[in-house]
Coordinates of C-alpha atoms in Angstrom, one line a residue:
S12 CA -27.3 -52.0 106.3
L13 CA -29.6 -54.9 105.0
E14 CA -32.2 -51.9 105.5
I15 CA -29.9 -49.1 103.6
R16 CA -29.5 -51.6 100.5
N17 CA -32.9 -52.5 100.0
Y18 CA -33.9 -48.7 100.2
L19 CA -30.8 -47.6 97.9
A20 CA -32.3 -50.9 95.2
H21 CA -35.8 -50.2 95.6
S22 CA -36.7 -46.8 96.7
Y23 CA -34.2 -44.3 97.1
F24 CA -34.2 -42.9 93.3
R25 CA -38.1 -43.1 93.3
V26 CA -38.3 -41.1 96.6
K27 CA -35.8 -38.7 95.5
A28 CA -37.0 -37.8 91.8
I29 CA -38.1 -34.3 92.5
D30 CA -34.7 -33.8 94.3
F31 CA -32.6 -35.2 91.4
E32 CA -33.9 -33.1 89.1
K33 CA -32.2 -29.9 90.8
T34 CA -28.8 -28.8 91.8
E35 CA -29.5 -28.4 95.4
G36 CA -31.5 -31.8 95.3
R37 CA -28.6 -33.7 93.9
K38 CA -26.4 -32.1 96.6
K39 CA -28.3 -33.4 99.3
M40 CA -28.2 -36.9 97.8
L41 CA -24.8 -37.0 97.7
G42 CA -24.6 -36.0 101.3
E43 CA -26.9 -39.0 102.0
L44 CA -25.1 -41.4 99.8
E45 CA -21.8 -40.3 101.6
L46 CA -23.5 -41.2 105.1
F47 CA -24.9 -44.5 103.5
I48 CA -21.3 -45.3 102.1
K49 CA -19.9 -44.5 105.6
K50 CA -22.4 -46.6 107.7
L51 CA -21.8 -49.4 105.3
Q52 CA -18.1 -49.2 105.5
T53 CA -18.4 -49.7 109.0
M54 CA -20.7 -52.5 109.2
D55 CA -18.5 -54.4 106.7
S56 CA -15.5 -53.6 109.0
T57 CA -17.6 -55.2 112.0
I58 CA -18.5 -58.0 110.0
Q59 CA -14.9 -58.6 108.7
N60 CA -13.2 -58.6 112.3
L61 CA -16.1 -61.2 113.2
V62 CA -15.6 -63.7 110.8
V63 CA -11.5 -63.5 111.5
D64 CA -12.1 -63.9 115.3
I65 CA -14.8 -66.9 114.6
G66 CA -12.2 -68.2 112.2
K67 CA -9.5 -68.2 114.6
Q68 CA -11.3 -70.5 116.8
Y69 CA -11.7 -73.1 114.0
G70 CA -7.8 -72.7 113.3
I71 CA -8.4 -70.5 110.2
T72 CA -5.8 -67.9 109.5
E73 CA -6.0 -64.6 107.9
E74 CA -3.5 -66.1 105.5
M75 CA -5.7 -69.1 104.7
I76 CA -8.6 -66.8 104.0
N77 CA -6.4 -64.6 101.7
N78 CA -5.1 -67.7 99.6
A79 CA -9.0 -69.0 99.3
V80 CA -9.8 -65.3 98.0
E81 CA -7.0 -65.1 95.6
V82 CA -8.0 -68.5 94.3
L83 CA -11.6 -67.6 93.9
Q84 CA -10.5 -64.6 92.0
W85 CA -8.4 -66.6 89.6
I86 CA -11.4 -69.0 88.9
K87 CA -13.6 -66.1 88.5
K88 CA -10.9 -64.6 85.9
E89 CA -10.5 -68.0 84.1
F90 CA -13.5 -69.3 83.9
L91 CA -16.5 -66.8 84.4
K92 CA -15.5 -64.4 81.3
Y93 CA -18.4 -62.5 80.9

């Protein structure tokens, strides 16, 4: 997934510049990007499951994680207003 991220961030649109100019090329790019999305979503789900499993070993519940996320979102909203 890091490889996909780096490719998208640093190379994808440069490599696909000619495809981007044509309707068929853009359609092809959309298909590629949808595949990248599916791969990244799969990796994200796998990582989330691993984090939950490891957390359980240390007594950390999903509820505790959700509460921490809520607190962090509140802090972001209240103090990082930009």
